[in-house]
Short mmCIF file of C-alpha atoms and ligand atoms in Angstrom, two decimals:
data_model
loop_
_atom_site.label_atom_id
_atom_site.label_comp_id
_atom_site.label_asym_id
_atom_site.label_seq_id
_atom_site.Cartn_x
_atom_site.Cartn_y
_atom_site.Cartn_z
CA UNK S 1 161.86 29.82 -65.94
CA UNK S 2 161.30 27.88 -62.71
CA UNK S 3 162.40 29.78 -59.46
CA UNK S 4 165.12 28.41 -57.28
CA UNK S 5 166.07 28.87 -53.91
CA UNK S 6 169.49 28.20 -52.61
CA UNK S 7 170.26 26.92 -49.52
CA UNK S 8 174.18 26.63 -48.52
CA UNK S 9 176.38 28.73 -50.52
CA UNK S 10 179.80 27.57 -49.34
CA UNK S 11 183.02 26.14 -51.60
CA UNK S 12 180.95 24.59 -53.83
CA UNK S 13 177.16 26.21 -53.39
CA UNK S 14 178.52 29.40 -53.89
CA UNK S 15 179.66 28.92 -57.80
CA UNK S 16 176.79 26.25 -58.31
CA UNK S 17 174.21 29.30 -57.24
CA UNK S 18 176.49 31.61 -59.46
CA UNK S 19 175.87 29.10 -63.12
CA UNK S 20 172.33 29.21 -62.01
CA UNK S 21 172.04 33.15 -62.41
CA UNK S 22 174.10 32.76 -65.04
CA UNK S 23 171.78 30.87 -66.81
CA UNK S 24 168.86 33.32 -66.29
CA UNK S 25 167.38 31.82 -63.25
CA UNK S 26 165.55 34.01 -60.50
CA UNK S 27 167.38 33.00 -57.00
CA UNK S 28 166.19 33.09 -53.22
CA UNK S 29 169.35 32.25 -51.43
CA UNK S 30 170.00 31.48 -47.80
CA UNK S 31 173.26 31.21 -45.76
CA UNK S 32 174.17 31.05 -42.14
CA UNK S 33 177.61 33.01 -43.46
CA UNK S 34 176.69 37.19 -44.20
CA UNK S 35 179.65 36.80 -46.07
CA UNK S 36 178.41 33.60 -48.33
CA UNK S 37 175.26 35.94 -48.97
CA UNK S 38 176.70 38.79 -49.70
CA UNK S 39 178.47 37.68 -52.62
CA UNK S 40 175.56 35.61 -54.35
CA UNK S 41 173.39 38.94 -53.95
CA UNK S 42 176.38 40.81 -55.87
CA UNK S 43 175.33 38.35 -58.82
CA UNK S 44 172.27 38.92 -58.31
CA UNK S 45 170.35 36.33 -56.07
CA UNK S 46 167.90 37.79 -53.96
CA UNK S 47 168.86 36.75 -50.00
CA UNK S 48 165.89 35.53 -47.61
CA UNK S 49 166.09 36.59 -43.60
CA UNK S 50 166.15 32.33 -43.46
CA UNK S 51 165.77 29.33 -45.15
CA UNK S 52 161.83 29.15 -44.46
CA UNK S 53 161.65 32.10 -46.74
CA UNK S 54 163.85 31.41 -49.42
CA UNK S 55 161.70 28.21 -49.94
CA UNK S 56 158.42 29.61 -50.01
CA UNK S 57 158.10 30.54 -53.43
CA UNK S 58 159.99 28.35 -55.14
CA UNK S 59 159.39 25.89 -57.91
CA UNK S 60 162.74 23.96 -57.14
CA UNK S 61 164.84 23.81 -53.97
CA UNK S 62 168.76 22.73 -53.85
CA UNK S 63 170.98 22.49 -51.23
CA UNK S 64 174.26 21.81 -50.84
CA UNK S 65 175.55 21.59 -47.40
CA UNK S 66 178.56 20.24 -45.11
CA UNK S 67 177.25 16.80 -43.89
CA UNK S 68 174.05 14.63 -42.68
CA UNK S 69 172.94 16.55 -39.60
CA UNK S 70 172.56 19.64 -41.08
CA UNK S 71 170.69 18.71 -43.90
CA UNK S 72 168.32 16.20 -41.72
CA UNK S 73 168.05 19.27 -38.99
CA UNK S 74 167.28 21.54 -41.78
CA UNK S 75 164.59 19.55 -43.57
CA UNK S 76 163.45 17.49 -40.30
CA UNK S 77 164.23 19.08 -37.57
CA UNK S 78 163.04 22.33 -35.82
CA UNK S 79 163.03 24.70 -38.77
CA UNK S 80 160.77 22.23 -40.34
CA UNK S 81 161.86 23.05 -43.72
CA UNK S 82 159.77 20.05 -45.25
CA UNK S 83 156.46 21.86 -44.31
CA UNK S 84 157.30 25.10 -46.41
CA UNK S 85 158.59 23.90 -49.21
CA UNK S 86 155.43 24.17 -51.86
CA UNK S 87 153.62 21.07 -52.54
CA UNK S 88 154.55 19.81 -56.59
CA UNK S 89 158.41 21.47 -55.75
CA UNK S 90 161.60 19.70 -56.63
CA UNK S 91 163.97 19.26 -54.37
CA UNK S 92 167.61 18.56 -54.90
CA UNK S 93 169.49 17.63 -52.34
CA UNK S 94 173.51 17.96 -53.32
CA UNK S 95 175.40 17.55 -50.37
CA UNK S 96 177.48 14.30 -49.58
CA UNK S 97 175.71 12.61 -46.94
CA UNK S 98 174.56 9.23 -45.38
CA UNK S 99 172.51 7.43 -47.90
CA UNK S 100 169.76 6.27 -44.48
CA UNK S 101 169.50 10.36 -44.07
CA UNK S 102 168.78 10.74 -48.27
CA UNK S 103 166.35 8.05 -48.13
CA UNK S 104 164.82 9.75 -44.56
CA UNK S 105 164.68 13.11 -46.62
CA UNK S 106 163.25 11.35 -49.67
CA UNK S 107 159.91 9.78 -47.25
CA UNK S 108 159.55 13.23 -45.62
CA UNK S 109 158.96 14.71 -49.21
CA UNK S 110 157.10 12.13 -50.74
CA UNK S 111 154.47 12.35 -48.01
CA UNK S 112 154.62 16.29 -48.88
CA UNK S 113 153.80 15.80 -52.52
CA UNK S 114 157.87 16.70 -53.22
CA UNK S 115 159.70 15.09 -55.77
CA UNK S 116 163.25 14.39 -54.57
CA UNK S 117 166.33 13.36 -56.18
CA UNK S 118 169.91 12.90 -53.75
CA UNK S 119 172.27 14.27 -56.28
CA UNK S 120 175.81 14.42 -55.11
CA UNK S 121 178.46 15.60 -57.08
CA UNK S 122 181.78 15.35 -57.99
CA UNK S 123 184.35 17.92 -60.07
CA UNK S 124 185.31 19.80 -57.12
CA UNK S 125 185.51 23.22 -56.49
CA UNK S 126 187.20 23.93 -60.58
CA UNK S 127 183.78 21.43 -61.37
CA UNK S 128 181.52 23.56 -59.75
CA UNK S 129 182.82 27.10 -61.07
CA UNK S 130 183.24 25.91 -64.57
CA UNK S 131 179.68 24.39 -64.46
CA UNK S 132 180.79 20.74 -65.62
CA UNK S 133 180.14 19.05 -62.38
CA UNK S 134 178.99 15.42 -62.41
CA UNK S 135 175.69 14.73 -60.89
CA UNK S 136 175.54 11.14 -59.16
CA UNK S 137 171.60 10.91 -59.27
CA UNK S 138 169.39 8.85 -56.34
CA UNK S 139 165.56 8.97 -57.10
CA UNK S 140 163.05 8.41 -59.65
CA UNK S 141 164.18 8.38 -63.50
CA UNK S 142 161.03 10.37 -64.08
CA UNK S 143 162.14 13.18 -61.48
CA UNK S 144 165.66 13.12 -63.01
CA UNK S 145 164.33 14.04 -66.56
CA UNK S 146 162.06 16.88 -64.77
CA UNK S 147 165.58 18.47 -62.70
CA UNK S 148 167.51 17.61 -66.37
CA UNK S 149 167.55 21.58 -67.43
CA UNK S 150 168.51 22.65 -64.24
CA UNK S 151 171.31 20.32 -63.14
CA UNK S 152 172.80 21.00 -66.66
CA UNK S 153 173.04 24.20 -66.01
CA UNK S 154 175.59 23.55 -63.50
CA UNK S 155 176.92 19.97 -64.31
CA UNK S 156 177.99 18.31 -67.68
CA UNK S 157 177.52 14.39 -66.55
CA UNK S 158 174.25 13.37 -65.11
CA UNK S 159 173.98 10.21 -63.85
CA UNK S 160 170.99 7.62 -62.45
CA UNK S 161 172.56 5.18 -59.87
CA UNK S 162 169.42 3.80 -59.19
CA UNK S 163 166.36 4.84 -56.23
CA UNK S 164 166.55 7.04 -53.79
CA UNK S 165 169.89 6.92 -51.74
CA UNK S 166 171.50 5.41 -54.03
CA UNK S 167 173.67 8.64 -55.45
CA UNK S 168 175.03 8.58 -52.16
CA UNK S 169 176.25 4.98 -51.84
CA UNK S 170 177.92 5.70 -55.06
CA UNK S 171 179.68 9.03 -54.12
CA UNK S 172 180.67 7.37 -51.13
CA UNK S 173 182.28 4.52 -53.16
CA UNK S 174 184.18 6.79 -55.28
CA UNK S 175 185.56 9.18 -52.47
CA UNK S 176 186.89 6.39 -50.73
CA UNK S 177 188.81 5.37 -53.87
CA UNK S 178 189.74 9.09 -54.28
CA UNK S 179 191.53 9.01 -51.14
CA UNK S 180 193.02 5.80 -51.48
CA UNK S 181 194.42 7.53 -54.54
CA UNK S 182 195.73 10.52 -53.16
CA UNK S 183 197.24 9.01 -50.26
CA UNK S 184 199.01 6.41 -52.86
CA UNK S 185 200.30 9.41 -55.06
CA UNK S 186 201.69 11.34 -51.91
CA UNK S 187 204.25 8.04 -50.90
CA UNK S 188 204.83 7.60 -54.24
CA UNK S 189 205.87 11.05 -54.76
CA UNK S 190 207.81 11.46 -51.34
CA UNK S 191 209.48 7.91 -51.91
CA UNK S 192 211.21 9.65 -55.45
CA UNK S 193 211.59 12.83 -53.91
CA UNK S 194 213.46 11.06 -51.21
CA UNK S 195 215.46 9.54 -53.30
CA UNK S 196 216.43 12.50 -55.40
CA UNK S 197 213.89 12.20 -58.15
CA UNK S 198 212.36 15.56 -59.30
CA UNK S 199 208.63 15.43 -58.26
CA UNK S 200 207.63 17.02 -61.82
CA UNK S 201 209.76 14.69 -63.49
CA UNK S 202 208.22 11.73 -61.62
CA UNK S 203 205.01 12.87 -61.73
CA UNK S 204 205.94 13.03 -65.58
CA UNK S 205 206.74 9.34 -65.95
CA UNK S 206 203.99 8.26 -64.02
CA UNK S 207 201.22 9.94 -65.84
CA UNK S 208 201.89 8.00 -68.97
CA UNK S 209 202.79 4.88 -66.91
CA UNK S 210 200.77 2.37 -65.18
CA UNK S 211 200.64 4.86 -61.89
CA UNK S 212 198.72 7.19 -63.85
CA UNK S 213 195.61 8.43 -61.72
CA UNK S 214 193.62 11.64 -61.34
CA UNK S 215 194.84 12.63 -58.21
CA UNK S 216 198.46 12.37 -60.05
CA UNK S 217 197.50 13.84 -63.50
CA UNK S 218 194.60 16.16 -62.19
CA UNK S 219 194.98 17.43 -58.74
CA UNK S 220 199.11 17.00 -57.96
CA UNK S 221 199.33 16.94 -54.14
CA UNK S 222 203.13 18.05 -54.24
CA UNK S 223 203.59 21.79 -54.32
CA UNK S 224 204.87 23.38 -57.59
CA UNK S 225 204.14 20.59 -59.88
CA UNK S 226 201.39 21.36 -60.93
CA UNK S 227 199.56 25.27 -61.25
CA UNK S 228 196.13 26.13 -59.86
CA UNK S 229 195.57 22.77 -57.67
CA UNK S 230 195.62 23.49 -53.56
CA UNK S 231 198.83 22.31 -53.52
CA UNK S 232 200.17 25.47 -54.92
CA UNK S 233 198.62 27.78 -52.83
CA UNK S 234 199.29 26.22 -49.10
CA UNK S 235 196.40 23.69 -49.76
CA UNK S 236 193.68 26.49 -49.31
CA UNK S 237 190.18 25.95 -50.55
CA UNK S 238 189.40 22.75 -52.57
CA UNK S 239 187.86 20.22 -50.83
CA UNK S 240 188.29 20.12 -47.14
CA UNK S 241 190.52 17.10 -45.31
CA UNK S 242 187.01 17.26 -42.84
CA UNK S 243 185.10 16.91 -45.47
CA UNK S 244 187.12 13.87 -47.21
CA UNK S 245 187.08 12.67 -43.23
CA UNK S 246 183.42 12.82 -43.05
CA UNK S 247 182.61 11.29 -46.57
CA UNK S 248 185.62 8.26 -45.44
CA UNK S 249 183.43 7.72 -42.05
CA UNK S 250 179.88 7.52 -44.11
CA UNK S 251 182.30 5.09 -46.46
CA UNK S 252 182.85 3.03 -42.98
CA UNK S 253 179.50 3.04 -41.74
CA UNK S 254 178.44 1.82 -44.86
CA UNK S 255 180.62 -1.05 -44.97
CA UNK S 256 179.59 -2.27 -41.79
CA UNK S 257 176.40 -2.47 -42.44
CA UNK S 258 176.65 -4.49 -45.73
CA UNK S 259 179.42 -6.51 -44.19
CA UNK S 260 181.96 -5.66 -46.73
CA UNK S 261 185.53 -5.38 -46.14
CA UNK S 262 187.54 -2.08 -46.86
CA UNK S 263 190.96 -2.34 -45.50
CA UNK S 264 192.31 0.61 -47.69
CA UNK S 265 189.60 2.81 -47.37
CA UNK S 266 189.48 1.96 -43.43
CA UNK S 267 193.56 2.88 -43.64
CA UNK S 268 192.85 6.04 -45.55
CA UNK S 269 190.40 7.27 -43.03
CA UNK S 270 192.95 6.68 -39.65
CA UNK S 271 195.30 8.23 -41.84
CA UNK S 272 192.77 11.50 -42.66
CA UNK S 273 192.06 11.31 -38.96
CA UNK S 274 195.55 11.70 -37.64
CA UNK S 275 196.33 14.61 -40.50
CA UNK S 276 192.94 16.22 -39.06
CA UNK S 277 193.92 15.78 -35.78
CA UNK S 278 197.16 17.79 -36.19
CA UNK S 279 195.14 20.83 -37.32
CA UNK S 280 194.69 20.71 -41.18
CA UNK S 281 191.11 19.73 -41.35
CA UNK S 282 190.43 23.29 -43.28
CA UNK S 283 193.20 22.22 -45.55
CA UNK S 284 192.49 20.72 -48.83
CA UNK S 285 192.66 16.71 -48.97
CA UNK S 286 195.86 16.81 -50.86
CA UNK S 287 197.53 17.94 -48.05
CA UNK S 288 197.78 14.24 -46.93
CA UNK S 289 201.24 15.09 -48.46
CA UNK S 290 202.46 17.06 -45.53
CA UNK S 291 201.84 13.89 -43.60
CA UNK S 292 203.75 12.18 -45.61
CA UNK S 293 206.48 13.57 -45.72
CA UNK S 294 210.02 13.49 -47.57
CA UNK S 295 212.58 12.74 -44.53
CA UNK S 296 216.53 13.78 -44.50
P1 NAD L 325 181.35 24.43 -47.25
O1 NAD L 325 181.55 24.16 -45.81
O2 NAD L 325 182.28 25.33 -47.99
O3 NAD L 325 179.86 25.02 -47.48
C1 NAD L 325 178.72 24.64 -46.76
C2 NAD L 325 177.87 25.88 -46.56
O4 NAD L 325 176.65 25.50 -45.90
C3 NAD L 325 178.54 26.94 -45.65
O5 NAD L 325 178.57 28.19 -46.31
C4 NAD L 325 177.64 26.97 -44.40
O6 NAD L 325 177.55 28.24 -43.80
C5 NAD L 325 176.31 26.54 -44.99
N1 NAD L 325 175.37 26.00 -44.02
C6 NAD L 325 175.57 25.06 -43.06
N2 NAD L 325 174.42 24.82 -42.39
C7 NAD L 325 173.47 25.64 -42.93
C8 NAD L 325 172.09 25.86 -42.66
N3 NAD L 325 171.45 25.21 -41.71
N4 NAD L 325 171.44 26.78 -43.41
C9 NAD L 325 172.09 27.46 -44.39
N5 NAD L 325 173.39 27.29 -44.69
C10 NAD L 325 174.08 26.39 -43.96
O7 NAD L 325 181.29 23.00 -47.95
P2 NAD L 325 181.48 22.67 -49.51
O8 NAD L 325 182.92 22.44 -49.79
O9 NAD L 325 180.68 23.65 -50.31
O10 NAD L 325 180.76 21.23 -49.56
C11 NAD L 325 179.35 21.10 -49.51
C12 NAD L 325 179.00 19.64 -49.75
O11 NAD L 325 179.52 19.23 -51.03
C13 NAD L 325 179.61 18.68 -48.70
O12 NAD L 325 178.68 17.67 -48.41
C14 NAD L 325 180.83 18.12 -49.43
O13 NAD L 325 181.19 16.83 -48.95
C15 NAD L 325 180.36 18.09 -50.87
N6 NAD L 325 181.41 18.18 -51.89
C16 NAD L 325 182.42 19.10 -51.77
C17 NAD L 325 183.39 19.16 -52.76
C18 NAD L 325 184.55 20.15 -52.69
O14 NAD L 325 185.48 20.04 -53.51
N7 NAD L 325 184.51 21.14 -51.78
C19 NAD L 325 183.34 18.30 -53.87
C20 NAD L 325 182.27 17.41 -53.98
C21 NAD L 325 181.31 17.36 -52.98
#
C-alpha cells in the first residue's frame, strides 16, 4: 500500500488522516498544533519533526489546510516543500483555496515530475469523519484514476471538474450558494419565529415545501431543531464563519476577474464580515443566525 504523509490535521484533516489508517495505510503526519499530532499518533500515524520530513518518503502527499497562503508558503515558499517531495509522488492538495494558487502549485509540481490534482471537498466535518466526503477534482483524468483508491477511502463522490484549478472554481461556486442558503434559512426562520411560529414546526413545513434546502433539512441553523448540527452545541466546530469568509472573498475575487455579477453572494460575504467582525469567526457558519436575530 502506497505511503502517505499528512500535512494539516485540523477540523477536517484530522478525521480524513484517521479513514486513511483506517483503511490500512502507513501515515507520516505533520502539524503546527502538538495537540493535532498527538491525536493522529494515538491512531497510529507516525508524526515527522516537520513537514520536509513527513514528505520524504512518501508515495502520495495530501494536505488540507486553512487558506491560499499557507498552502503556497508551504509548497513555494521558504520550506520549499516542492523540492522534497519524491519525484513520480502524488500530490493532493484538499484545502479550499484560490484556483491562480492551485494552478501555481500544479506548474511547481509538474516541473518536479509530481502529479497533482486540487481536490476540494465538501461534506463537512460529519463528511469527513464518516468518510463520504465529496471530492471536487482539478487536474488530469489520468491522475484522478491513479489517487481513485485513496480518495475513496475517505470520500464517497469523486468528481472531475475539468484541468487543473478547476475543483476550486467549482467549490467556490457552491460555497457561495451555501451561504446564500444559510443566510436565507436564518430570516426565514427568525421571520416565523417572530411571528410565533415554532422553528421545528416551520422548519417542518418547509422541508417538504418549495423552501426546502440543505442548510434547512441538513444543517438547521436554529438551536434545538435539529440534534448533532453546531447549532445545538453553541455553534462549536463545523465549519468556521472565517473559513466561509475566506472561501466568500476567493468567490469575489473570482467574479471580478471573469466580470460576472454576484449580488447575493457579494451580500452574503458583508453580511459574514460584519458577524466576523463581532467576534464569531471561530463559530460555525450557521451562526449567521445570531445575526439575525428574532426581535421583541
Ligand atoms: P482547521 O483550521 O481546523 O485546520 C487546518 C490545520 O492546518 C490546523 O490544524 C493548522 O494547525 C494546520 N496548519 C496550518 N498551517 C500549517 C503548516 N504550514 N504546516 C502544517 N500544518 C498547518 O481547518 P479545517 O476546518 O480543517 O479546514 C481545512 C480546509 O478545508 C480549509 O481550506 C477549509 O475551507 C476546507 N473545508 C472545511 C470544511 C469544514 O467543514 N471545516 C468543509 C469543507 C472544506
Amino acid at each position: 500500500m502506497p505511503h502517505i504523509a499528512f500535512i494539516g490535521l485540523g477540523h477536517m484533516g484530522g478525521p480524513m488522516a484517521a479513514n486513511l489508517l483506517k483503511a490500512g495505510h502507513s501515515l507520516s503526519v505533520f502539524d503546527l498544533v502538538p495537540a493535532a499530532l498527538e491525536a493522529a499518533v494515538a491512531l497510529g500515524a507516525t508524526a515527522a519533526p516537520n513537514a520536509v520530513h513527513a514528505v520524504s518518503h512518501a508515495d502520495i502527499v495530501i494536505s488540507m489546510l486553512p487558506a491560499s497562503q499557507h498552502v503556497e508558503s508551504l509548497y513555494l515558499g521558504e520550506a520549499a516543500l516542492m523540492q522534497a517531495i519524491p519525484g513520480g509522488a502524488l500530490l493532493l492538495e484538499c484545502s479550499t483555496i484560490s484556483p491562480d494558487t492551485a494552478r501555481k502549485v500544479h506548474a511547481a509540481a509538474q516541473k518536479r515530475g509530481i502529479a497533482m490534482l486540487d481536490a476540494p471537498v465538501s461534506g463537512g466535518t460529519a463528511g469527513a469523519a464518516a468518510g463520504t466526503l465529496t471530492f471536487i477534482v482539478g487536474g488530469e483524468a489520468a491522475t484522478l484514476e491513479r489517487a481513485r483508491p485513496v480518495l475513496e477511502a475517505m470520500g464517497k463522490n469523486l468528481f472531475h471538474a475539468g484541468a487543473a484549478g478547476a475543483g476550486q472554481v467549482a467549490k467556490i461556486a457552491n460555497n457561495m450558494l451555501l451561504a446564500i442558503h444559510m443566510i436565507g434559512t436564518a430570516e426565514a426562520l427568525n421571520l416565523g419565529v417572530a411571528n410565533g411560529i415554532d422553528p421545528k414546526v416551520l422548519s417542518d413545513i418547509m422541508r417538504v415545501s418549495s423552501g426546502g434546502n440543505w442548510s434547512l433539512e441538513k444543517y438547521n441553523p436554529w438551536p434545538g431543531v435539529m440534534d448533532g448540527v453546531p447549532a445545538s452545541r453553541d455553534y462549536a466546530g463545523g465549519f468556521g464563519v472565517d473559513l466561509m469568509l475566506k472561501d466568500l472573498g476567493l468567490a469575489m475575487e473570482a467574479a471580478q476577474a471573469s466580470r460576472v455579477a454576484t449580488p447575493l453572494g457579494s451580500t452574503a460575504r458583508s453580511l459574514y464580515a460584519l458577524h466576523s467582525g463581532q467576534g464569531s469567526g471561530q463559530l460555525d457558519f450557521s451562526s449567521i443566525q445570531q445575526l439575525i436575530k428574532r426581535r421583541g
